[in-house]
Short mmCIF file of N, CA and C in Angstrom, two decimals:
data_model
loop_
_atom_site.label_atom_id
_atom_site.label_comp_id
_atom_site.label_asym_id
_atom_site.label_seq_id
_atom_site.Cartn_x
_atom_site.Cartn_y
_atom_site.Cartn_z
N ILE A 1145 -6.13 16.72 -2.98
CA ILE A 1145 -5.15 15.60 -2.66
C ILE A 1145 -3.73 16.19 -3.18
N ARG A 1146 -2.91 15.91 -2.22
CA ARG A 1146 -1.50 16.23 -2.53
C ARG A 1146 -0.55 15.16 -2.12
N ALA A 1147 0.69 15.68 -2.40
CA ALA A 1147 1.79 14.52 -1.94
C ALA A 1147 1.93 14.81 -0.22
N GLU A 1148 2.13 13.54 0.26
CA GLU A 1148 2.15 13.47 1.58
C GLU A 1148 3.45 14.40 2.08
N ARG A 1149 3.17 14.90 3.08
CA ARG A 1149 4.32 15.95 3.83
C ARG A 1149 4.77 15.23 5.15
N SER A 1150 5.93 15.60 5.61
CA SER A 1150 6.32 15.08 6.81
C SER A 1150 5.27 15.57 8.10
N SER A 1151 4.95 16.73 8.03
CA SER A 1151 3.66 17.23 8.76
C SER A 1151 2.38 16.38 8.85
N ASP A 1152 2.24 15.50 7.87
CA ASP A 1152 1.00 14.64 7.75
C ASP A 1152 1.11 13.26 8.61
N VAL A 1153 2.49 13.12 9.15
CA VAL A 1153 2.66 11.78 9.68
C VAL A 1153 1.94 11.56 10.98
N VAL A 1154 1.81 12.54 11.97
CA VAL A 1154 1.02 12.27 13.11
C VAL A 1154 -0.27 11.97 12.87
N ALA A 1155 -0.92 12.81 11.92
CA ALA A 1155 -2.33 12.51 11.65
C ALA A 1155 -2.44 11.35 10.92
N ARG A 1156 -1.62 10.95 9.86
CA ARG A 1156 -1.77 9.92 8.96
C ARG A 1156 -1.78 8.68 9.96
N GLU A 1157 -0.90 8.32 10.93
CA GLU A 1157 -1.02 7.27 11.83
C GLU A 1157 -1.89 7.04 12.79
N ALA A 1158 -2.55 8.34 13.37
CA ALA A 1158 -3.89 8.30 14.06
C ALA A 1158 -5.02 7.90 13.10
N LEU A 1159 -5.22 8.18 11.71
CA LEU A 1159 -5.93 7.67 10.93
C LEU A 1159 -6.14 6.24 10.58
N LEU A 1160 -4.70 5.70 10.52
CA LEU A 1160 -4.51 4.23 10.20
C LEU A 1160 -4.76 3.51 11.40
N ASP A 1161 -4.61 3.92 12.75
CA ASP A 1161 -4.96 3.15 13.84
C ASP A 1161 -6.44 3.17 14.04
N ALA A 1162 -7.07 4.49 13.56
CA ALA A 1162 -8.53 4.19 13.78
C ALA A 1162 -9.28 3.55 12.79
N CYS A 1163 -8.82 3.33 11.62
CA CYS A 1163 -9.30 2.55 10.59
C CYS A 1163 -9.00 0.98 10.54
N PHE A 1164 -7.71 0.58 11.15
CA PHE A 1164 -7.24 -0.75 11.14
C PHE A 1164 -6.93 -1.42 12.31
N GLY A 1165 -7.05 -0.45 13.50
CA GLY A 1165 -6.95 -1.05 14.82
C GLY A 1165 -5.41 -0.96 15.21
N ASP A 1166 -5.31 -1.55 16.41
CA ASP A 1166 -3.83 -1.53 17.13
C ASP A 1166 -2.94 -2.83 16.49
N ASN A 1167 -3.63 -3.68 15.88
CA ASN A 1167 -3.08 -4.93 15.39
C ASN A 1167 -2.28 -4.55 13.75
N ARG A 1168 -2.61 -3.38 13.24
CA ARG A 1168 -2.34 -3.06 11.92
C ARG A 1168 -0.81 -3.41 11.55
N HIS A 1169 0.14 -3.23 12.60
CA HIS A 1169 1.49 -3.50 12.22
C HIS A 1169 1.75 -4.87 12.30
N ALA A 1170 0.89 -5.90 12.58
CA ALA A 1170 1.25 -7.15 12.52
C ALA A 1170 0.61 -7.96 11.15
N ARG A 1171 -0.21 -6.91 10.41
CA ARG A 1171 -0.63 -7.59 9.14
C ARG A 1171 0.23 -8.03 8.21
N THR A 1172 -0.11 -9.13 7.34
CA THR A 1172 0.89 -9.71 6.17
C THR A 1172 1.21 -8.47 5.27
N CYS A 1173 0.43 -7.47 4.80
CA CYS A 1173 0.92 -6.54 3.98
C CYS A 1173 2.04 -5.64 4.59
N GLN A 1174 2.00 -5.54 6.11
CA GLN A 1174 3.22 -4.74 6.64
C GLN A 1174 4.39 -5.35 6.16
N ARG A 1175 4.57 -6.42 6.25
CA ARG A 1175 5.79 -7.41 5.88
C ARG A 1175 6.42 -6.59 4.60
N LEU A 1176 5.59 -6.35 3.69
CA LEU A 1176 6.13 -5.63 2.53
C LEU A 1176 6.61 -4.33 2.49
N ARG A 1177 6.10 -3.68 3.78
CA ARG A 1177 6.53 -2.09 3.84
C ARG A 1177 7.50 -1.78 4.85
N ASP A 1178 7.70 -2.98 5.90
CA ASP A 1178 8.64 -2.71 6.85
C ASP A 1178 10.11 -2.38 6.49
N GLY A 1179 10.61 -0.92 6.80
CA GLY A 1179 11.82 -0.74 6.53
C GLY A 1179 11.94 -0.05 5.30
N ARG A 1180 10.87 0.15 4.69
CA ARG A 1180 10.98 0.69 3.25
C ARG A 1180 10.23 2.07 3.02
N ALA A 1181 10.76 2.78 2.05
CA ALA A 1181 9.83 4.17 1.89
C ALA A 1181 9.21 3.77 0.82
N PRO A 1182 7.83 4.62 0.78
CA PRO A 1182 6.84 4.51 -0.37
C PRO A 1182 7.55 4.95 -1.65
N ALA A 1183 6.99 4.24 -2.82
CA ALA A 1183 7.44 4.61 -4.19
C ALA A 1183 7.50 6.20 -4.33
N GLU A 1184 8.40 6.74 -5.01
CA GLU A 1184 8.52 8.13 -5.14
C GLU A 1184 7.17 8.79 -5.96
N GLY A 1185 6.71 9.74 -5.19
CA GLY A 1185 5.57 10.34 -5.53
C GLY A 1185 4.14 9.56 -5.37
N LEU A 1186 4.21 8.60 -4.69
CA LEU A 1186 2.99 7.66 -4.44
C LEU A 1186 2.67 7.60 -2.98
N ALA A 1187 2.86 8.54 -2.35
CA ALA A 1187 2.18 8.76 -0.83
C ALA A 1187 1.53 9.91 -0.90
N LEU A 1188 0.10 9.81 -0.72
CA LEU A 1188 -0.78 11.02 -0.97
C LEU A 1188 -1.82 10.95 0.14
N SER A 1189 -1.92 12.24 0.34
CA SER A 1189 -2.79 12.93 1.56
C SER A 1189 -3.92 13.48 1.05
N ALA A 1190 -5.20 13.27 1.48
CA ALA A 1190 -6.32 13.89 1.18
C ALA A 1190 -6.73 15.11 2.21
N MET A 1191 -6.79 16.33 1.81
CA MET A 1191 -7.16 17.26 2.88
C MET A 1191 -8.27 17.99 2.82
N VAL A 1192 -8.91 18.45 3.80
CA VAL A 1192 -10.09 19.17 3.90
C VAL A 1192 -9.88 20.46 4.87
N ARG A 1193 -9.69 21.38 4.56
CA ARG A 1193 -9.50 22.94 5.28
C ARG A 1193 -8.44 22.32 6.39
N GLY A 1194 -7.36 22.18 5.68
CA GLY A 1194 -5.91 21.73 6.30
C GLY A 1194 -5.88 20.72 7.33
N ARG A 1195 -6.99 19.76 7.09
CA ARG A 1195 -7.06 18.52 8.11
C ARG A 1195 -6.85 17.21 7.08
N LEU A 1196 -6.28 16.09 7.51
CA LEU A 1196 -6.03 14.95 6.69
C LEU A 1196 -7.32 14.15 7.04
N VAL A 1197 -7.95 13.66 5.87
CA VAL A 1197 -9.00 12.98 5.89
C VAL A 1197 -9.07 11.61 5.12
N GLY A 1198 -7.93 11.52 4.63
CA GLY A 1198 -7.49 10.28 3.87
C GLY A 1198 -5.99 10.14 3.43
N THR A 1199 -5.76 8.89 3.19
CA THR A 1199 -4.28 8.73 2.95
C THR A 1199 -4.33 7.60 2.22
N VAL A 1200 -3.15 7.52 1.27
CA VAL A 1200 -2.84 6.29 0.25
C VAL A 1200 -1.29 6.08 0.08
N ARG A 1201 -0.73 5.00 0.17
CA ARG A 1201 0.59 4.86 -0.10
C ARG A 1201 0.73 3.55 -1.07
N VAL A 1202 1.67 3.85 -1.92
CA VAL A 1202 2.27 2.83 -2.81
C VAL A 1202 3.63 2.19 -2.58
N TRP A 1203 4.09 1.13 -2.78
CA TRP A 1203 5.27 0.56 -2.38
C TRP A 1203 5.63 -0.27 -3.54
N HIS A 1204 7.18 -0.50 -3.68
CA HIS A 1204 7.73 -1.35 -4.63
C HIS A 1204 7.86 -2.61 -4.17
N VAL A 1205 7.43 -3.52 -4.95
CA VAL A 1205 7.49 -5.13 -4.58
C VAL A 1205 8.00 -5.85 -5.79
N SER A 1206 8.37 -7.19 -5.47
CA SER A 1206 8.66 -7.84 -6.73
C SER A 1206 7.64 -9.16 -6.55
N ALA A 1207 7.05 -9.30 -7.58
CA ALA A 1207 5.98 -10.14 -7.80
C ALA A 1207 6.41 -11.45 -8.52
N GLY A 1208 7.10 -12.17 -7.68
CA GLY A 1208 7.71 -13.54 -8.26
C GLY A 1208 8.86 -13.15 -9.24
N GLY A 1209 9.50 -12.17 -8.86
CA GLY A 1209 10.43 -11.57 -9.80
C GLY A 1209 10.37 -10.36 -10.88
N ILE A 1210 9.04 -10.12 -10.84
CA ILE A 1210 8.47 -8.94 -11.77
C ILE A 1210 8.21 -7.60 -10.93
N PRO A 1211 8.81 -6.70 -11.26
CA PRO A 1211 8.62 -5.48 -10.70
C PRO A 1211 7.20 -4.97 -10.70
N ALA A 1212 6.74 -4.68 -9.49
CA ALA A 1212 5.21 -4.16 -9.50
C ALA A 1212 5.39 -3.18 -8.27
N LEU A 1213 4.17 -2.78 -7.90
CA LEU A 1213 3.75 -1.84 -6.76
C LEU A 1213 2.78 -2.58 -6.03
N MET A 1214 2.70 -2.19 -4.67
CA MET A 1214 1.67 -2.66 -3.63
C MET A 1214 1.21 -1.58 -3.16
N LEU A 1215 -0.37 -1.54 -3.36
CA LEU A 1215 -1.01 -0.41 -2.86
C LEU A 1215 -1.63 -0.54 -1.41
N GLY A 1216 -1.71 0.49 -0.58
CA GLY A 1216 -2.03 0.19 0.79
C GLY A 1216 -1.00 0.62 1.81
N PRO A 1217 -1.54 1.11 2.96
CA PRO A 1217 -2.90 1.16 3.03
C PRO A 1217 -3.69 2.56 2.46
N LEU A 1218 -5.08 2.09 2.31
CA LEU A 1218 -5.77 3.22 1.82
C LEU A 1218 -6.90 3.46 2.84
N ALA A 1219 -6.90 4.77 3.40
CA ALA A 1219 -7.60 4.87 4.50
C ALA A 1219 -8.35 6.29 4.49
N VAL A 1220 -9.72 6.20 4.87
CA VAL A 1220 -10.51 7.48 4.88
C VAL A 1220 -11.43 7.72 6.22
N GLU A 1221 -10.91 8.96 6.84
CA GLU A 1221 -11.83 9.15 7.89
C GLU A 1221 -13.08 8.81 7.91
N GLU A 1222 -14.05 8.26 8.87
CA GLU A 1222 -15.29 7.79 8.63
C GLU A 1222 -16.23 8.83 8.30
N SER A 1223 -16.03 10.17 8.79
CA SER A 1223 -16.93 11.16 8.22
C SER A 1223 -16.71 11.64 6.94
N SER A 1224 -15.90 11.19 6.18
CA SER A 1224 -15.49 11.75 4.86
C SER A 1224 -15.60 10.54 3.88
N ARG A 1225 -16.05 9.53 4.27
CA ARG A 1225 -16.26 8.25 3.41
C ARG A 1225 -17.43 8.62 2.22
N GLN A 1226 -18.41 9.06 2.71
CA GLN A 1226 -19.60 9.17 1.82
C GLN A 1226 -19.19 10.19 0.54
N PHE A 1227 -18.05 10.99 0.64
CA PHE A 1227 -17.70 12.21 -0.27
C PHE A 1227 -16.93 11.49 -1.43
N GLY A 1228 -16.48 10.35 -1.49
CA GLY A 1228 -15.71 9.80 -2.58
C GLY A 1228 -14.07 10.02 -2.30
N VAL A 1229 -13.84 10.21 -1.04
CA VAL A 1229 -12.32 10.51 -0.97
C VAL A 1229 -11.61 9.24 -1.29
N GLY A 1230 -11.89 8.11 -0.90
CA GLY A 1230 -11.20 6.84 -1.18
C GLY A 1230 -11.11 6.72 -2.73
N ALA A 1231 -12.08 6.74 -3.61
CA ALA A 1231 -12.21 6.68 -5.06
C ALA A 1231 -11.27 7.84 -5.62
N ALA A 1232 -11.08 9.16 -4.93
CA ALA A 1232 -10.45 10.09 -5.49
C ALA A 1232 -8.88 9.70 -5.22
N LEU A 1233 -8.47 9.19 -4.20
CA LEU A 1233 -7.17 8.86 -3.87
C LEU A 1233 -6.73 7.83 -4.68
N MET A 1234 -7.42 6.87 -4.99
CA MET A 1234 -7.25 5.59 -5.80
C MET A 1234 -7.10 6.30 -7.23
N ASP A 1235 -7.88 7.02 -7.92
CA ASP A 1235 -7.78 7.47 -8.92
C ASP A 1235 -6.30 8.29 -9.31
N HIS A 1236 -6.05 9.13 -8.07
CA HIS A 1236 -4.83 9.98 -8.01
C HIS A 1236 -3.60 9.06 -8.12
N ALA A 1237 -3.61 7.92 -7.19
CA ALA A 1237 -2.51 7.00 -7.06
C ALA A 1237 -2.13 6.20 -8.45
N LEU A 1238 -3.18 5.70 -8.85
CA LEU A 1238 -3.17 4.98 -10.18
C LEU A 1238 -2.66 5.91 -11.16
N ALA A 1239 -3.28 7.05 -11.46
CA ALA A 1239 -2.75 8.01 -12.58
C ALA A 1239 -1.17 8.17 -12.30
N ALA A 1240 -0.87 8.61 -11.19
CA ALA A 1240 0.43 9.06 -10.68
C ALA A 1240 1.52 7.64 -10.96
N ALA A 1241 1.08 6.46 -10.50
CA ALA A 1241 1.69 5.33 -11.06
C ALA A 1241 2.03 5.12 -12.37
N LYS A 1242 1.02 5.21 -13.23
CA LYS A 1242 1.08 4.88 -14.58
C LYS A 1242 1.90 6.13 -15.33
N ALA A 1243 1.64 7.40 -14.77
CA ALA A 1243 2.51 8.42 -15.40
C ALA A 1243 3.90 8.29 -15.05
N ARG A 1244 4.40 7.61 -13.90
CA ARG A 1244 5.70 7.41 -13.73
C ARG A 1244 6.25 6.19 -14.21
N GLY A 1245 5.39 5.45 -15.04
CA GLY A 1245 6.13 4.34 -15.76
C GLY A 1245 5.86 3.16 -15.34
N HIS A 1246 5.20 2.97 -14.04
CA HIS A 1246 4.96 1.64 -13.49
C HIS A 1246 4.13 0.73 -14.30
N ARG A 1247 3.92 -0.59 -14.11
CA ARG A 1247 3.30 -1.54 -14.88
C ARG A 1247 2.48 -2.30 -14.39
N ALA A 1248 2.23 -2.44 -13.15
CA ALA A 1248 1.25 -3.34 -12.35
C ALA A 1248 1.13 -2.84 -10.90
N VAL A 1249 0.10 -2.90 -10.32
CA VAL A 1249 -0.23 -2.66 -9.13
C VAL A 1249 -0.98 -3.72 -8.39
N ILE A 1250 -0.43 -4.27 -7.20
CA ILE A 1250 -1.34 -5.32 -6.41
C ILE A 1250 -1.78 -4.86 -5.01
N LEU A 1251 -2.77 -5.50 -4.44
CA LEU A 1251 -3.07 -5.00 -3.18
C LEU A 1251 -4.04 -6.31 -2.54
N LEU A 1252 -4.01 -6.08 -1.38
CA LEU A 1252 -4.95 -6.89 -0.60
C LEU A 1252 -6.38 -6.32 -0.52
N GLY A 1253 -7.42 -6.61 -0.70
CA GLY A 1253 -8.75 -5.93 -0.51
C GLY A 1253 -9.98 -6.45 -1.32
N ASP A 1254 -10.96 -5.77 -0.95
CA ASP A 1254 -12.36 -6.51 -1.30
C ASP A 1254 -12.51 -6.15 -2.80
N ALA A 1255 -12.85 -7.19 -3.43
CA ALA A 1255 -12.83 -7.30 -4.79
C ALA A 1255 -14.15 -6.25 -5.46
N PRO A 1256 -15.27 -6.41 -4.70
CA PRO A 1256 -16.34 -5.54 -4.97
C PRO A 1256 -15.94 -4.08 -5.18
N TYR A 1257 -15.01 -3.63 -4.18
CA TYR A 1257 -14.56 -2.27 -4.17
C TYR A 1257 -13.77 -1.85 -5.23
N TYR A 1258 -12.57 -2.63 -5.22
CA TYR A 1258 -11.35 -2.44 -6.12
C TYR A 1258 -11.65 -2.78 -7.45
N GLY A 1259 -12.69 -3.80 -7.79
CA GLY A 1259 -13.14 -4.21 -9.02
C GLY A 1259 -13.25 -2.81 -10.00
N ARG A 1260 -14.18 -1.91 -9.36
CA ARG A 1260 -14.34 -0.51 -10.19
C ARG A 1260 -13.23 0.00 -10.64
N PHE A 1261 -12.20 -0.25 -9.98
CA PHE A 1261 -10.76 0.56 -10.46
C PHE A 1261 -9.99 -0.29 -11.65
N GLY A 1262 -10.57 -1.55 -11.91
CA GLY A 1262 -9.96 -2.62 -12.89
C GLY A 1262 -9.20 -3.65 -12.06
N PHE A 1263 -9.17 -3.80 -10.89
CA PHE A 1263 -8.23 -4.72 -10.05
C PHE A 1263 -9.32 -6.10 -10.15
N SER A 1264 -8.57 -7.27 -10.20
CA SER A 1264 -8.91 -8.47 -10.18
C SER A 1264 -8.04 -9.62 -9.67
N ALA A 1265 -8.38 -10.64 -9.49
CA ALA A 1265 -7.68 -11.96 -9.12
C ALA A 1265 -7.15 -12.73 -10.32
N GLN A 1266 -7.30 -12.09 -11.39
CA GLN A 1266 -6.97 -12.96 -12.73
C GLN A 1266 -5.70 -13.17 -12.74
N LYS A 1267 -4.70 -12.42 -12.42
CA LYS A 1267 -3.36 -12.53 -12.72
C LYS A 1267 -2.52 -12.90 -11.43
N THR A 1268 -3.16 -13.00 -10.32
CA THR A 1268 -2.69 -13.45 -9.14
C THR A 1268 -2.62 -14.77 -8.45
N GLY A 1269 -3.48 -15.63 -9.20
CA GLY A 1269 -3.32 -17.01 -8.78
C GLY A 1269 -2.04 -17.81 -8.42
N GLU A 1270 -0.99 -17.55 -8.83
CA GLU A 1270 0.27 -18.12 -8.57
C GLU A 1270 1.15 -17.41 -7.86
N LEU A 1271 0.86 -16.20 -7.29
CA LEU A 1271 1.49 -15.34 -6.40
C LEU A 1271 1.11 -15.58 -5.01
N ARG A 1272 2.13 -15.67 -4.11
CA ARG A 1272 1.92 -15.58 -2.79
C ARG A 1272 2.21 -14.60 -1.71
N MET A 1273 1.69 -14.39 -0.77
CA MET A 1273 2.19 -13.35 0.17
C MET A 1273 2.95 -13.91 1.38
N PRO A 1274 3.91 -13.00 2.13
CA PRO A 1274 4.59 -13.59 3.13
C PRO A 1274 3.98 -13.52 4.45
N GLY A 1275 2.96 -14.37 4.51
CA GLY A 1275 2.21 -14.49 5.95
C GLY A 1275 0.79 -14.87 5.41
N PRO A 1276 -0.12 -14.79 6.60
CA PRO A 1276 -1.68 -15.24 6.30
C PRO A 1276 -2.45 -14.24 5.49
N TYR A 1277 -3.14 -14.72 4.67
CA TYR A 1277 -4.01 -13.71 4.01
C TYR A 1277 -5.22 -14.45 3.13
N ALA A 1278 -6.00 -13.88 2.95
CA ALA A 1278 -7.23 -14.60 2.16
C ALA A 1278 -6.92 -14.52 0.71
N ARG A 1279 -6.81 -15.49 0.01
CA ARG A 1279 -6.45 -15.68 -1.39
C ARG A 1279 -7.35 -14.98 -2.31
N ASP A 1280 -8.59 -14.64 -2.02
CA ASP A 1280 -9.42 -14.18 -2.85
C ASP A 1280 -9.39 -12.51 -2.82
N ARG A 1281 -8.51 -12.19 -1.88
CA ARG A 1281 -8.37 -10.68 -1.65
C ARG A 1281 -7.27 -10.35 -2.20
N LEU A 1282 -6.30 -10.94 -2.73
CA LEU A 1282 -5.23 -10.63 -3.43
C LEU A 1282 -5.46 -10.24 -4.78
N LEU A 1283 -5.28 -9.09 -5.29
CA LEU A 1283 -5.83 -8.45 -6.41
C LEU A 1283 -4.86 -7.72 -7.28
N ALA A 1284 -4.96 -7.42 -8.74
CA ALA A 1284 -3.89 -6.73 -9.37
C ALA A 1284 -4.61 -6.06 -10.52
N LEU A 1285 -3.83 -5.03 -10.82
CA LEU A 1285 -4.30 -4.21 -11.91
C LEU A 1285 -2.98 -3.91 -12.90
N GLU A 1286 -2.99 -4.35 -14.31
CA GLU A 1286 -1.93 -4.25 -14.76
C GLU A 1286 -2.23 -2.72 -15.61
N LEU A 1287 -1.09 -1.95 -15.51
CA LEU A 1287 -1.04 -0.63 -15.98
C LEU A 1287 -0.36 -0.68 -17.54
N ARG A 1288 0.30 -2.00 -17.78
CA ARG A 1288 0.77 -2.31 -18.94
C ARG A 1288 0.26 -3.67 -19.25
N SER A 1289 -0.64 -3.72 -20.28
CA SER A 1289 -1.26 -5.22 -20.63
C SER A 1289 -0.17 -6.19 -20.60
N GLY A 1290 -0.38 -7.57 -20.09
CA GLY A 1290 0.51 -8.42 -20.05
C GLY A 1290 1.41 -8.30 -19.20
N TRP A 1291 1.83 -7.31 -18.50
CA TRP A 1291 2.92 -7.30 -17.49
C TRP A 1291 2.97 -8.37 -16.40
N LEU A 1292 1.83 -8.89 -16.01
CA LEU A 1292 2.02 -9.98 -15.05
C LEU A 1292 1.68 -11.42 -15.41
N ASP A 1293 1.73 -11.49 -16.65
CA ASP A 1293 1.51 -12.66 -17.35
C ASP A 1293 2.57 -13.66 -16.81
N GLY A 1294 2.51 -14.80 -16.52
CA GLY A 1294 3.32 -15.67 -15.94
C GLY A 1294 3.80 -15.39 -14.49
N ALA A 1295 3.27 -14.46 -13.80
CA ALA A 1295 3.65 -14.06 -12.47
C ALA A 1295 3.61 -15.28 -11.46
N ALA A 1296 4.68 -15.75 -10.82
CA ALA A 1296 4.35 -16.80 -9.79
C ALA A 1296 5.48 -16.68 -8.78
N GLY A 1297 4.93 -17.09 -7.65
CA GLY A 1297 5.93 -17.04 -6.55
C GLY A 1297 5.54 -16.09 -5.52
N MET A 1298 6.50 -15.79 -4.61
CA MET A 1298 6.25 -14.89 -3.45
C MET A 1298 6.62 -13.54 -3.88
N ILE A 1299 5.46 -12.48 -3.33
CA ILE A 1299 5.81 -11.17 -3.46
C ILE A 1299 6.60 -10.90 -2.30
N ALA A 1300 7.51 -10.00 -2.75
CA ALA A 1300 8.63 -9.58 -1.69
C ALA A 1300 9.05 -8.08 -1.78
N PRO A 1301 9.46 -7.46 -0.58
CA PRO A 1301 9.73 -6.03 -0.59
C PRO A 1301 10.68 -5.61 -1.75
N ALA A 1302 10.48 -4.43 -2.16
CA ALA A 1302 11.53 -4.13 -2.86
C ALA A 1302 11.69 -2.47 -2.77
N GLY A 1303 12.71 -1.63 -3.50
CA GLY A 1303 12.52 -0.44 -3.33
C GLY A 1303 13.43 0.02 -2.31
N LYS A 1304 13.50 1.39 -2.16
CA LYS A 1304 14.51 2.05 -1.11
C LYS A 1304 13.90 1.77 0.26
N ALA A 1305 15.16 1.89 1.04
CA ALA A 1305 14.94 1.76 2.51
C ALA A 1305 14.48 3.13 2.96
N ALA A 1306 13.62 2.92 4.04
CA ALA A 1306 12.99 4.32 4.64
C ALA A 1306 13.90 5.12 5.25
N PRO A 1307 14.11 6.50 5.07
CA PRO A 1307 14.88 7.35 5.79
C PRO A 1307 15.04 6.98 7.39
N GLY A 1308 16.40 6.72 7.85
CA GLY A 1308 16.20 6.58 9.32
C GLY A 1308 16.32 5.06 9.73
N ILE A 1309 16.27 4.18 8.65
CA ILE A 1309 16.46 2.85 8.95
C ILE A 1309 17.75 2.54 8.82
N GLY A 1310 18.26 2.09 9.93
CA GLY A 1310 19.84 1.94 10.07
C GLY A 1310 20.02 0.79 11.18
N ARG A 1311 21.14 0.92 11.72
CA ARG A 1311 21.64 -0.27 12.85
C ARG A 1311 20.63 -0.27 14.07
N VAL A 1312 20.22 0.92 14.38
CA VAL A 1312 19.35 0.64 15.54
C VAL A 1312 18.07 0.11 15.19
N ALA A 1313 17.52 0.33 14.02
CA ALA A 1313 16.15 -0.39 13.55
C ALA A 1313 16.45 -1.77 13.35
N ARG A 1314 17.55 -2.21 12.72
CA ARG A 1314 17.64 -3.55 12.52
C ARG A 1314 17.92 -4.35 13.84
N THR A 1315 18.63 -3.64 14.78
CA THR A 1315 19.09 -4.23 15.99
C THR A 1315 17.61 -4.48 16.77
N THR A 1316 16.82 -3.37 16.88
CA THR A 1316 15.30 -3.77 17.57
C THR A 1316 14.85 -4.75 16.77
N ARG A 1317 14.58 -4.93 15.62
CA ARG A 1317 13.88 -5.78 14.81
C ARG A 1317 14.45 -7.16 15.22
N LYS A 1318 15.69 -7.36 15.24
CA LYS A 1318 16.44 -8.74 15.40
C LYS A 1318 15.93 -9.25 16.83
N ALA A 1319 15.75 -8.15 17.79
CA ALA A 1319 15.63 -8.46 19.39
C ALA A 1319 14.06 -8.83 19.35
N GLY A 1320 13.26 -8.71 18.37
CA GLY A 1320 12.08 -9.23 18.52
C GLY A 1320 10.76 -8.17 18.74
N ASN A 1321 11.33 -7.02 18.76
CA ASN A 1321 10.47 -5.97 19.19
C ASN A 1321 9.78 -5.16 18.37
N LEU A 1322 10.08 -5.55 17.08
CA LEU A 1322 9.24 -5.18 15.83
C LEU A 1322 9.09 -6.41 14.85
N PRO A 1323 7.82 -6.37 14.15
CA PRO A 1323 7.66 -7.61 13.36
C PRO A 1323 8.65 -7.95 12.30
N GLN A 1324 9.08 -9.26 12.21
CA GLN A 1324 9.94 -9.83 11.12
C GLN A 1324 9.25 -9.90 9.84
N ALA A 1325 9.93 -9.59 8.90
CA ALA A 1325 9.58 -10.27 7.33
C ALA A 1325 9.62 -11.84 7.44
N ALA A 1326 8.62 -12.11 6.79
CA ALA A 1326 8.78 -13.56 6.73
C ALA A 1326 9.56 -14.16 5.85
#
């Protein structure tokens, strides 16, 4: 597992398409990533013999005004899933987030899978996402105990704009060719 490189982009996008389908850009979590760069040091690639087999990216968000991170997407090539690649990516991402001083990570995912990493819905009951989602899939992990106490309201994008996002991208989005943030 290493930091994502620009040379990983084509393979990453193909892997995400294979795992999440053609409509992945229309999903609610994408509203929080549109036009944003992943959090510094929190875009990771799992490689096997020079081939990308897994990816995870983590993004800055505001959880009802409280700074947090949003994890996703996490994707692993089907033939590599039985080797613990997803768990290794999660462990690396969470350790890197904690080492960088981040205090909470939120995600949309299956509680039975993410619960083993400490994620639960205990602190997300008063938070909302910008679009449709299954409430029981909104999970959080505090990296600093109590950080999400009282968190309420909309989860909104935060952090730096992605490189290359400028007038052309905004114009295209306004024209309806790219999904709009809710």
